[in-house]
GROMACS .gro file of N, CA and C in nm:
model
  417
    1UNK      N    1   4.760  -0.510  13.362
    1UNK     CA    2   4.769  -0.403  13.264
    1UNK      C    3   4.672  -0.427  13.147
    2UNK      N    4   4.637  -0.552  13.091
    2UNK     CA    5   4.588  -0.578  12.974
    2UNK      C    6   4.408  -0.532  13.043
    3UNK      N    7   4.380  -0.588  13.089
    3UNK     CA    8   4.224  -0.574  13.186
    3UNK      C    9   4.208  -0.438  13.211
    4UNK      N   10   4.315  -0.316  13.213
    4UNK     CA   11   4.356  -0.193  13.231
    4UNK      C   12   4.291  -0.071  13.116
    5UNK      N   13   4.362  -0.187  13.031
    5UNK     CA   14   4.385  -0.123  12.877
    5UNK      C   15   4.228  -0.136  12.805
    6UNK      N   16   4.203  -0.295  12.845
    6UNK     CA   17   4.080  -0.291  12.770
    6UNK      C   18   3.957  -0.232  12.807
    7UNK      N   19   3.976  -0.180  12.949
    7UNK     CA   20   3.812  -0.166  13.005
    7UNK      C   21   3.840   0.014  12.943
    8UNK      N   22   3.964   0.095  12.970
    8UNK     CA   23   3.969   0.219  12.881
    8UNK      C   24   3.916   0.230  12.794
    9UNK      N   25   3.978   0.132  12.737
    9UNK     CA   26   3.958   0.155  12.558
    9UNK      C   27   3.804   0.122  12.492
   10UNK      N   28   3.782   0.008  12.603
   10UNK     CA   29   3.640   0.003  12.577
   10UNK      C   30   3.533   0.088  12.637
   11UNK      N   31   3.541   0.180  12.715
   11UNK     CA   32   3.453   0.261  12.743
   11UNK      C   33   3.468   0.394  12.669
   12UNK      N   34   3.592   0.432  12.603
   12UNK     CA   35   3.623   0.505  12.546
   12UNK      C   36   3.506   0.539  12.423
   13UNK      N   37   3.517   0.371  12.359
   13UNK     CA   38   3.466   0.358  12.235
   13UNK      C   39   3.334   0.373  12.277
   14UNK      N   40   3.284   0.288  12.355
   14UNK     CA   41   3.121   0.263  12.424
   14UNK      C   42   3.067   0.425  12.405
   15UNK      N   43   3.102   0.504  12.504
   15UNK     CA   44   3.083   0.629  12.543
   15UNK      C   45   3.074   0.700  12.395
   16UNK      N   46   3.162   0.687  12.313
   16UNK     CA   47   3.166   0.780  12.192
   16UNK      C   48   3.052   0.751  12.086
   17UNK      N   49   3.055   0.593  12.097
   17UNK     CA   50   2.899   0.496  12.003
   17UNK      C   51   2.769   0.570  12.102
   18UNK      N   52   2.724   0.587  12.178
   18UNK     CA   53   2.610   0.591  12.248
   18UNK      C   54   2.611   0.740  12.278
   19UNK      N   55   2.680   0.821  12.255
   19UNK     CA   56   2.641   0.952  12.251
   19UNK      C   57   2.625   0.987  12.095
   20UNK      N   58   2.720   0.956  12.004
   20UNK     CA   59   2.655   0.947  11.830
   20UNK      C   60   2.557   0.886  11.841
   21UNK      N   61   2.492   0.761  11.877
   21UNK     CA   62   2.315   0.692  11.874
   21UNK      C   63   2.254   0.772  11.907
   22UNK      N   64   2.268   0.843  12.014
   22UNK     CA   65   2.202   0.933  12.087
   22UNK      C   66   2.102   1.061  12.031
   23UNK      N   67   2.215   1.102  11.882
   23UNK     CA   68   2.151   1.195  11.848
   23UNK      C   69   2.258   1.210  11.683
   24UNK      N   70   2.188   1.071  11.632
   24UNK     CA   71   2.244   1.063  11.530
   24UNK      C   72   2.262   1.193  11.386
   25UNK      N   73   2.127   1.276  11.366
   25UNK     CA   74   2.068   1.400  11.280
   25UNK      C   75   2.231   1.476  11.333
   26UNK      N   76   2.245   1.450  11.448
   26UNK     CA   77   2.422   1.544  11.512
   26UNK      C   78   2.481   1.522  11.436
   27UNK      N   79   2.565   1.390  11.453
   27UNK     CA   80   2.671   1.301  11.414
   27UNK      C   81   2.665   1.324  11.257
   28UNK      N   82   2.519   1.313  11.200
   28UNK     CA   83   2.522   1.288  11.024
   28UNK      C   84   2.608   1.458  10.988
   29UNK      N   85   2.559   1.566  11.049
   29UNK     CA   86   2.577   1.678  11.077
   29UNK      C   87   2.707   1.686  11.099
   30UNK      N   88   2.801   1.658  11.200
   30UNK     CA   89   2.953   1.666  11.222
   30UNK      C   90   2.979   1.620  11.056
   31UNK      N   91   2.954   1.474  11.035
   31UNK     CA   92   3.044   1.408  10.886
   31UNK      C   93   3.020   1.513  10.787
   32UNK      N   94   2.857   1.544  10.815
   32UNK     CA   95   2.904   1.651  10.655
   32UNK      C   96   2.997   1.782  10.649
   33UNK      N   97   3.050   1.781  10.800
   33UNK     CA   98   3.098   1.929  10.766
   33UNK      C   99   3.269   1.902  10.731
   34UNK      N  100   3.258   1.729  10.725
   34UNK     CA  101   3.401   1.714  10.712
   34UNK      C  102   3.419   1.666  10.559
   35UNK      N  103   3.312   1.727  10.454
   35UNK     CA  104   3.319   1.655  10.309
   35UNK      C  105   3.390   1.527  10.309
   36UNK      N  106   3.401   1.447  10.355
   36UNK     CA  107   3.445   1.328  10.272
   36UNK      C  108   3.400   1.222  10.233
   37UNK      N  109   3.215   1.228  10.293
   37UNK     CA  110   3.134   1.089  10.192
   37UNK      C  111   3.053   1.173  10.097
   38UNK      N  112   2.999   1.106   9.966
   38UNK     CA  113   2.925   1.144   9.903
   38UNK      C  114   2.793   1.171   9.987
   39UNK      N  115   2.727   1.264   9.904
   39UNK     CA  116   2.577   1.303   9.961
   39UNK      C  117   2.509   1.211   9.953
   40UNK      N  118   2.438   1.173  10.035
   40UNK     CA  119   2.347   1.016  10.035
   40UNK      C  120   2.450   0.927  10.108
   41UNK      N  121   2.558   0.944  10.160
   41UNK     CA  122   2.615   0.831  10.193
   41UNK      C  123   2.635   0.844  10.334
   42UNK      N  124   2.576   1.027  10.412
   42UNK     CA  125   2.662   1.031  10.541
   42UNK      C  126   2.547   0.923  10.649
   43UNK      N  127   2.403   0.938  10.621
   43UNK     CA  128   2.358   0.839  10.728
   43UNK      C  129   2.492   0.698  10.688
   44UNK      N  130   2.420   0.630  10.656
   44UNK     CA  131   2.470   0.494  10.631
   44UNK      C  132   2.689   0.482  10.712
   45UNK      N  133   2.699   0.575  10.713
   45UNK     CA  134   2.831   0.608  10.770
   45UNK      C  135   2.791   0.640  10.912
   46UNK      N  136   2.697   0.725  10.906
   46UNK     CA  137   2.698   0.739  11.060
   46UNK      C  138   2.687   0.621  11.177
   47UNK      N  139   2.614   0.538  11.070
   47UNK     CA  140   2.515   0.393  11.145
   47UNK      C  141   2.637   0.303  11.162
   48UNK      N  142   2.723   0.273  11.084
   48UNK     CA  143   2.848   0.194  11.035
   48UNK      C  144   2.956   0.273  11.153
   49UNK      N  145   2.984   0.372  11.165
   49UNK     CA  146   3.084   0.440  11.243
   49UNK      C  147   3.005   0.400  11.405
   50UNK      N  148   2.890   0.460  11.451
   50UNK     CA  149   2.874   0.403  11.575
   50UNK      C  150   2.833   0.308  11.617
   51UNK      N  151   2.797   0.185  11.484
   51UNK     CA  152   2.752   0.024  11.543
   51UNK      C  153   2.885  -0.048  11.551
   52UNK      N  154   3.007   0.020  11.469
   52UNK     CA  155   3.154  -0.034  11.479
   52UNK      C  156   3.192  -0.030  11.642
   53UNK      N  157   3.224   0.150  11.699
   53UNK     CA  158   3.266   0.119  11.807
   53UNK      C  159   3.157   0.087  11.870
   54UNK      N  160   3.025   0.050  11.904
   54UNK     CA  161   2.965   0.026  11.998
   54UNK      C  162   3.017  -0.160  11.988
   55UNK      N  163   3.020  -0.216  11.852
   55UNK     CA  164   3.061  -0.358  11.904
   55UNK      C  165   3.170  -0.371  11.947
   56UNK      N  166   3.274  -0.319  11.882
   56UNK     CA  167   3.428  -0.324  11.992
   56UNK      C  168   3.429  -0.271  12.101
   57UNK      N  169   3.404  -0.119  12.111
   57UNK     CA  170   3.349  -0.092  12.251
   57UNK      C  171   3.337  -0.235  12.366
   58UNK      N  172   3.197  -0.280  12.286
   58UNK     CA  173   3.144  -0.366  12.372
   58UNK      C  174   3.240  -0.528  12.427
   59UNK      N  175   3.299  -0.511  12.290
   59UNK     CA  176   3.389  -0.627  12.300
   59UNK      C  177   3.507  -0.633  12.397
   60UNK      N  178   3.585  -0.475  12.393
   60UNK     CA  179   3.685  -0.483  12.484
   60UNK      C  180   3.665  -0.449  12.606
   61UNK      N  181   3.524  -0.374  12.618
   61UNK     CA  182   3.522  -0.384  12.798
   61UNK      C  183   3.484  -0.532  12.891
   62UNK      N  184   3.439  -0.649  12.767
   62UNK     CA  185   3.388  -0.730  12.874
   62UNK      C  186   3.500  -0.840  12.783
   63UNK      N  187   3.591  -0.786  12.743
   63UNK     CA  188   3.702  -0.900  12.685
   63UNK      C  189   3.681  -1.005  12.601
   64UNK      N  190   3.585  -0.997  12.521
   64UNK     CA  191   3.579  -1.106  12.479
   64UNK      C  192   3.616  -1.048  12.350
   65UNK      N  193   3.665  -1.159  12.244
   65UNK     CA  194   3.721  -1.135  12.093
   65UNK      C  195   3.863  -1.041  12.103
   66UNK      N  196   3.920  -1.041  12.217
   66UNK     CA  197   4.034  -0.904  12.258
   66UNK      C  198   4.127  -0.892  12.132
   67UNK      N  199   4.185  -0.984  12.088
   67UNK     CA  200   4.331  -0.959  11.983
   67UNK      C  201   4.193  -0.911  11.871
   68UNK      N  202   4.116  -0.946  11.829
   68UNK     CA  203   4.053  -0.885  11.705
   68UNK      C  204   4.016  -0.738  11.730
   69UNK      N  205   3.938  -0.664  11.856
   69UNK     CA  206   3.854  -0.626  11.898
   69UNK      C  207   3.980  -0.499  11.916
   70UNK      N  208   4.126  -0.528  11.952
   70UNK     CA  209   4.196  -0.417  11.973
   70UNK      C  210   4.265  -0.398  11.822
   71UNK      N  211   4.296  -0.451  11.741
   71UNK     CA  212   4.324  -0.465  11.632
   71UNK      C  213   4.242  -0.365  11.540
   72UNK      N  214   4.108  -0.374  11.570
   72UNK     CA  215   4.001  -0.320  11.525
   72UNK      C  216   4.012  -0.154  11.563
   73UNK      N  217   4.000  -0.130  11.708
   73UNK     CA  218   4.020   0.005  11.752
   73UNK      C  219   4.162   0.062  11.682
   74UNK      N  220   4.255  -0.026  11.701
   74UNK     CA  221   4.378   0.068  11.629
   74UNK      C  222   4.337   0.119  11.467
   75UNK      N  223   4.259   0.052  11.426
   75UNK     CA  224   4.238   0.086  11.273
   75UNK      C  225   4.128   0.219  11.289
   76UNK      N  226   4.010   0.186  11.328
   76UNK     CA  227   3.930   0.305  11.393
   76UNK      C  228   4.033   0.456  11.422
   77UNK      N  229   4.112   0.408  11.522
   77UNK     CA  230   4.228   0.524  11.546
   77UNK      C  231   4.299   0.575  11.476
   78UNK      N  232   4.325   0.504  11.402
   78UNK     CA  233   4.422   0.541  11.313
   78UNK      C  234   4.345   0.632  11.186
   79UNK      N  235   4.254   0.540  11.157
   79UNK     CA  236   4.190   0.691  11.049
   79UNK      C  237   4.124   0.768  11.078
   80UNK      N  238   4.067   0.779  11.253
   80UNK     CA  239   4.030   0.916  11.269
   80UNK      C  240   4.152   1.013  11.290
   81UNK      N  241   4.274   0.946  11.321
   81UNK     CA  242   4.365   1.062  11.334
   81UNK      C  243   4.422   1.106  11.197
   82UNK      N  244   4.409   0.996  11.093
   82UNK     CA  245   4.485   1.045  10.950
   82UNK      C  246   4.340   1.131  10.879
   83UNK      N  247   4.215   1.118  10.916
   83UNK     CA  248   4.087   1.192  10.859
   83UNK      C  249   4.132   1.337  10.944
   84UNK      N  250   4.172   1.364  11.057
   84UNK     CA  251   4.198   1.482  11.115
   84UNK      C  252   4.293   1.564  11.073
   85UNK      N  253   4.477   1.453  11.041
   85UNK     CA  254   4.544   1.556  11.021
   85UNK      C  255   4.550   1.638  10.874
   86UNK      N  256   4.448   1.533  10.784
   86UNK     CA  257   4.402   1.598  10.649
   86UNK      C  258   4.346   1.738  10.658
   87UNK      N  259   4.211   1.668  10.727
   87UNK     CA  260   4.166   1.811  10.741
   87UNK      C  261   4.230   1.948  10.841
   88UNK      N  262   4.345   1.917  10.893
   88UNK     CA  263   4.366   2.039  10.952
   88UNK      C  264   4.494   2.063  10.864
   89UNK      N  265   4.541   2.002  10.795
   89UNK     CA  266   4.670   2.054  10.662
   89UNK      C  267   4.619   2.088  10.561
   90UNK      N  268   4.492   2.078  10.515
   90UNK     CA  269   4.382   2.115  10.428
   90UNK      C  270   4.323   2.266  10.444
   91UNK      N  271   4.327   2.296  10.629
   91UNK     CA  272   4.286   2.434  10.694
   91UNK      C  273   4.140   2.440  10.647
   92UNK      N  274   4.073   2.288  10.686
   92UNK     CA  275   3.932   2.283  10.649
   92UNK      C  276   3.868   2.350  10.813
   93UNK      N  277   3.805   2.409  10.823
   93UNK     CA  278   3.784   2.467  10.982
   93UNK      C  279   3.660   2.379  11.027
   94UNK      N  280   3.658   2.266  11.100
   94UNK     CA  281   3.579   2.157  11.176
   94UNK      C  282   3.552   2.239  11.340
   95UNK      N  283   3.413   2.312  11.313
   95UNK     CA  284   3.368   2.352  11.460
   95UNK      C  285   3.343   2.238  11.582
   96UNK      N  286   3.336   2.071  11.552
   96UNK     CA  287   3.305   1.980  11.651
   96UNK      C  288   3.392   1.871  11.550
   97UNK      N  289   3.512   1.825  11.607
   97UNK     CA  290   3.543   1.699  11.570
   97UNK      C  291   3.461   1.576  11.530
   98UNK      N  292   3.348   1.556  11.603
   98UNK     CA  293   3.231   1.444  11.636
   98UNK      C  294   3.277   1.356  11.661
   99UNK      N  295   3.404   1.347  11.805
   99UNK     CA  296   3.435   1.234  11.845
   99UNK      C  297   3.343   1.141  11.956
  100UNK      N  298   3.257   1.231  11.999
  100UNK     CA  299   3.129   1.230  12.095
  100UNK      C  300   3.031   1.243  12.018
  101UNK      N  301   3.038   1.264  11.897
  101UNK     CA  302   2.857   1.278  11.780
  101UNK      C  303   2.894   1.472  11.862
  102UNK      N  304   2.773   1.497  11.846
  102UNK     CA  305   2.717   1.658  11.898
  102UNK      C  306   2.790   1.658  12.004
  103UNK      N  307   2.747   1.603  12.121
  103UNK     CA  308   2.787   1.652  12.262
  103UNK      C  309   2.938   1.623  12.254
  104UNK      N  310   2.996   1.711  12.347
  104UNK     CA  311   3.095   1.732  12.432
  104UNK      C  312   3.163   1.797  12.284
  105UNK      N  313   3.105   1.908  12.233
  105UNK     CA  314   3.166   1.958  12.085
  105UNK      C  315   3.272   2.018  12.109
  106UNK      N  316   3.390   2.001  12.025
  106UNK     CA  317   3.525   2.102  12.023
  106UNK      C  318   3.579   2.033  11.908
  107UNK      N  319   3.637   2.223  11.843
  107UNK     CA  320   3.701   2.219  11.743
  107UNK      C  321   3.757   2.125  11.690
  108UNK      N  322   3.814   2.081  11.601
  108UNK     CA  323   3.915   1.982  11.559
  108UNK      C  324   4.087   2.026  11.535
  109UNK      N  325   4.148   1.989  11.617
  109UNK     CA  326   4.274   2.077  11.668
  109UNK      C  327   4.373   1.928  11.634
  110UNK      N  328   4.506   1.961  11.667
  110UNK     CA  329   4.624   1.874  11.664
  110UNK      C  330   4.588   1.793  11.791
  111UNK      N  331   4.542   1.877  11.866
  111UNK     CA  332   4.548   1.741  12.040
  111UNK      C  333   4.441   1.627  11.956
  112UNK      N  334   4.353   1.670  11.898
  112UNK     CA  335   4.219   1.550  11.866
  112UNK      C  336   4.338   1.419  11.768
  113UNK      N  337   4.420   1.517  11.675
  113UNK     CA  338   4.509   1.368  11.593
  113UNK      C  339   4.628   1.370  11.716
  114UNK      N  340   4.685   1.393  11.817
  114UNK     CA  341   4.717   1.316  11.891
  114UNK      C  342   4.642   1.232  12.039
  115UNK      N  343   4.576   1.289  12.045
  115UNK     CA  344   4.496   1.182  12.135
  115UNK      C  345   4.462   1.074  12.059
  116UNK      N  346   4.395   1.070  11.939
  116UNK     CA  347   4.382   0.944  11.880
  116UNK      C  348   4.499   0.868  11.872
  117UNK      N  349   4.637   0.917  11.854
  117UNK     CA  350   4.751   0.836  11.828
  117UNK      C  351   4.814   0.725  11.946
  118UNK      N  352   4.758   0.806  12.083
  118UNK     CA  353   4.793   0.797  12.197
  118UNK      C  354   4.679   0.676  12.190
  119UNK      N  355   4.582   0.664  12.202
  119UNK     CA  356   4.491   0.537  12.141
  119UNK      C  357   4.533   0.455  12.047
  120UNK      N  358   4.583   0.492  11.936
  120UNK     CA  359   4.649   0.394  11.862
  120UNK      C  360   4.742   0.314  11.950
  121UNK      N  361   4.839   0.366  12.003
  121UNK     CA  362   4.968   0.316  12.103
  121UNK      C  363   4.921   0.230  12.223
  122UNK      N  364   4.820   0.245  12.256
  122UNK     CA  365   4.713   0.205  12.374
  122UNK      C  366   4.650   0.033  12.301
  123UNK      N  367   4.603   0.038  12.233
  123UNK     CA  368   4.534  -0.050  12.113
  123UNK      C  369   4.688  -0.102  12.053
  124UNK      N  370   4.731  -0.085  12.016
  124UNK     CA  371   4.886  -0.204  11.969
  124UNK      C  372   4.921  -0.273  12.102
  125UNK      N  373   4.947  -0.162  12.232
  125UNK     CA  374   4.945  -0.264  12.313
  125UNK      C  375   4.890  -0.357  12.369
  126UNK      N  376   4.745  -0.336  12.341
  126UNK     CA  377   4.636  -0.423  12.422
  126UNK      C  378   4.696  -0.542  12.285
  127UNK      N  379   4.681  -0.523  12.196
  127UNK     CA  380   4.668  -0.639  12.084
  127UNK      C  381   4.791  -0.726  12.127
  128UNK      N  382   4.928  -0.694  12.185
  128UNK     CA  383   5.033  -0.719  12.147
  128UNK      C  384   5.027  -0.816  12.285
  129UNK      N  385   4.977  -0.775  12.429
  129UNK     CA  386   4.923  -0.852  12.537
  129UNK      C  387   4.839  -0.946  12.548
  130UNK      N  388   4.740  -0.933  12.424
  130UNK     CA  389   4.580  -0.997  12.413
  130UNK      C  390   4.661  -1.169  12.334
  131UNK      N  391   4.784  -1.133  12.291
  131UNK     CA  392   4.856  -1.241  12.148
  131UNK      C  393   4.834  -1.404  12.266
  132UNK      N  394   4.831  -1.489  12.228
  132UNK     CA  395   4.793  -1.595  12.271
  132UNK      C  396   4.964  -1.642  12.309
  133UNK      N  397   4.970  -1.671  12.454
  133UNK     CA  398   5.084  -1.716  12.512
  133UNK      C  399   5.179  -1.889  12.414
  134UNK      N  400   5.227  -1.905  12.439
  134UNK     CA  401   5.241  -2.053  12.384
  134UNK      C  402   5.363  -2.133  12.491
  135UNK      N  403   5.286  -2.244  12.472
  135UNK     CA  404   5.321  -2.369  12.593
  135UNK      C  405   5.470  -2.351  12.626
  136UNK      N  406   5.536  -2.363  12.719
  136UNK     CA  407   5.655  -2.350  12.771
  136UNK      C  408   5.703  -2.464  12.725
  137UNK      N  409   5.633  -2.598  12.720
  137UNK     CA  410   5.649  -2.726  12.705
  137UNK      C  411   5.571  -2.809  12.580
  138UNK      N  412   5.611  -2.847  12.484
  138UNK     CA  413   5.555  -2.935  12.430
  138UNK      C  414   5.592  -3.046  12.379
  139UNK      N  415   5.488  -3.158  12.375
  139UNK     CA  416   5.518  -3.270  12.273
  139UNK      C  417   5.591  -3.321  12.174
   0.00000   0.00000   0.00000
């Protein structure tokens, strides 16, 4: 299950970093339509948002760093779903979430803050599996 969880979660992230690289002028484009960095600040966010999941990404599909690396995605998850349900209790109207940067564009709806949550739940478990066993037996 844990080997399950992580190669998901890590392609999840992978896939979402490398389509934002892809066509970053997009991605800077999605953040601004969601006002919440200052002007001048959305590159530098964009670069920071897809070099994040591209290293966890990278981390949990080939397992290495796992308890940090899922720890990490739950936080990722967690504020894209609390950045979502703002803006949709706000009735800010987001034509592309930019959970993909540009491609694979759709609205920003309630499924986008629960699918992320469903990732959150996904990511506690990997972390909670990834926890380092301890000796049956000791000294």
């Amino acid at each position: 299950m844990k080997t399950a969880l992580r190669i998901v979660l890590g392609l999840i992230l992978l896939a979402a970093s490398i389509a934002k690289l892809s066509n970053m002028s997009g991605f800077v484009a999605v953040l601004h339509s969601y006002h919440i960095f200052p002007q001048g600040l959305h590159w530098p966010a964009a670069i920071m948002i897809s070099g994040v999941e591209l290293v966890v990404g990278s981390w949990l599909f080939w397992g290495r760093h796992l308890r940090q690396a899922a720890w990490t995605s739950l936080v990722l998850h967690s504020v894209y779903a609390c950045f979502a349900a703002f803006m949709l209790l706000r009735n800010v109207p987001i034509l592309n979430c930019g959970c993909f940067g540009s491609y694979l564009a759709r609205p920003l709806s309630w499924m986008t803050v629960g699918q992320n949550l469903v990732l959150v739940a996904l990511s506690l478990l990997l972390a909670r599996l990834a926890r380092p066993v301890p000796p049956l037996y000791t000294r």
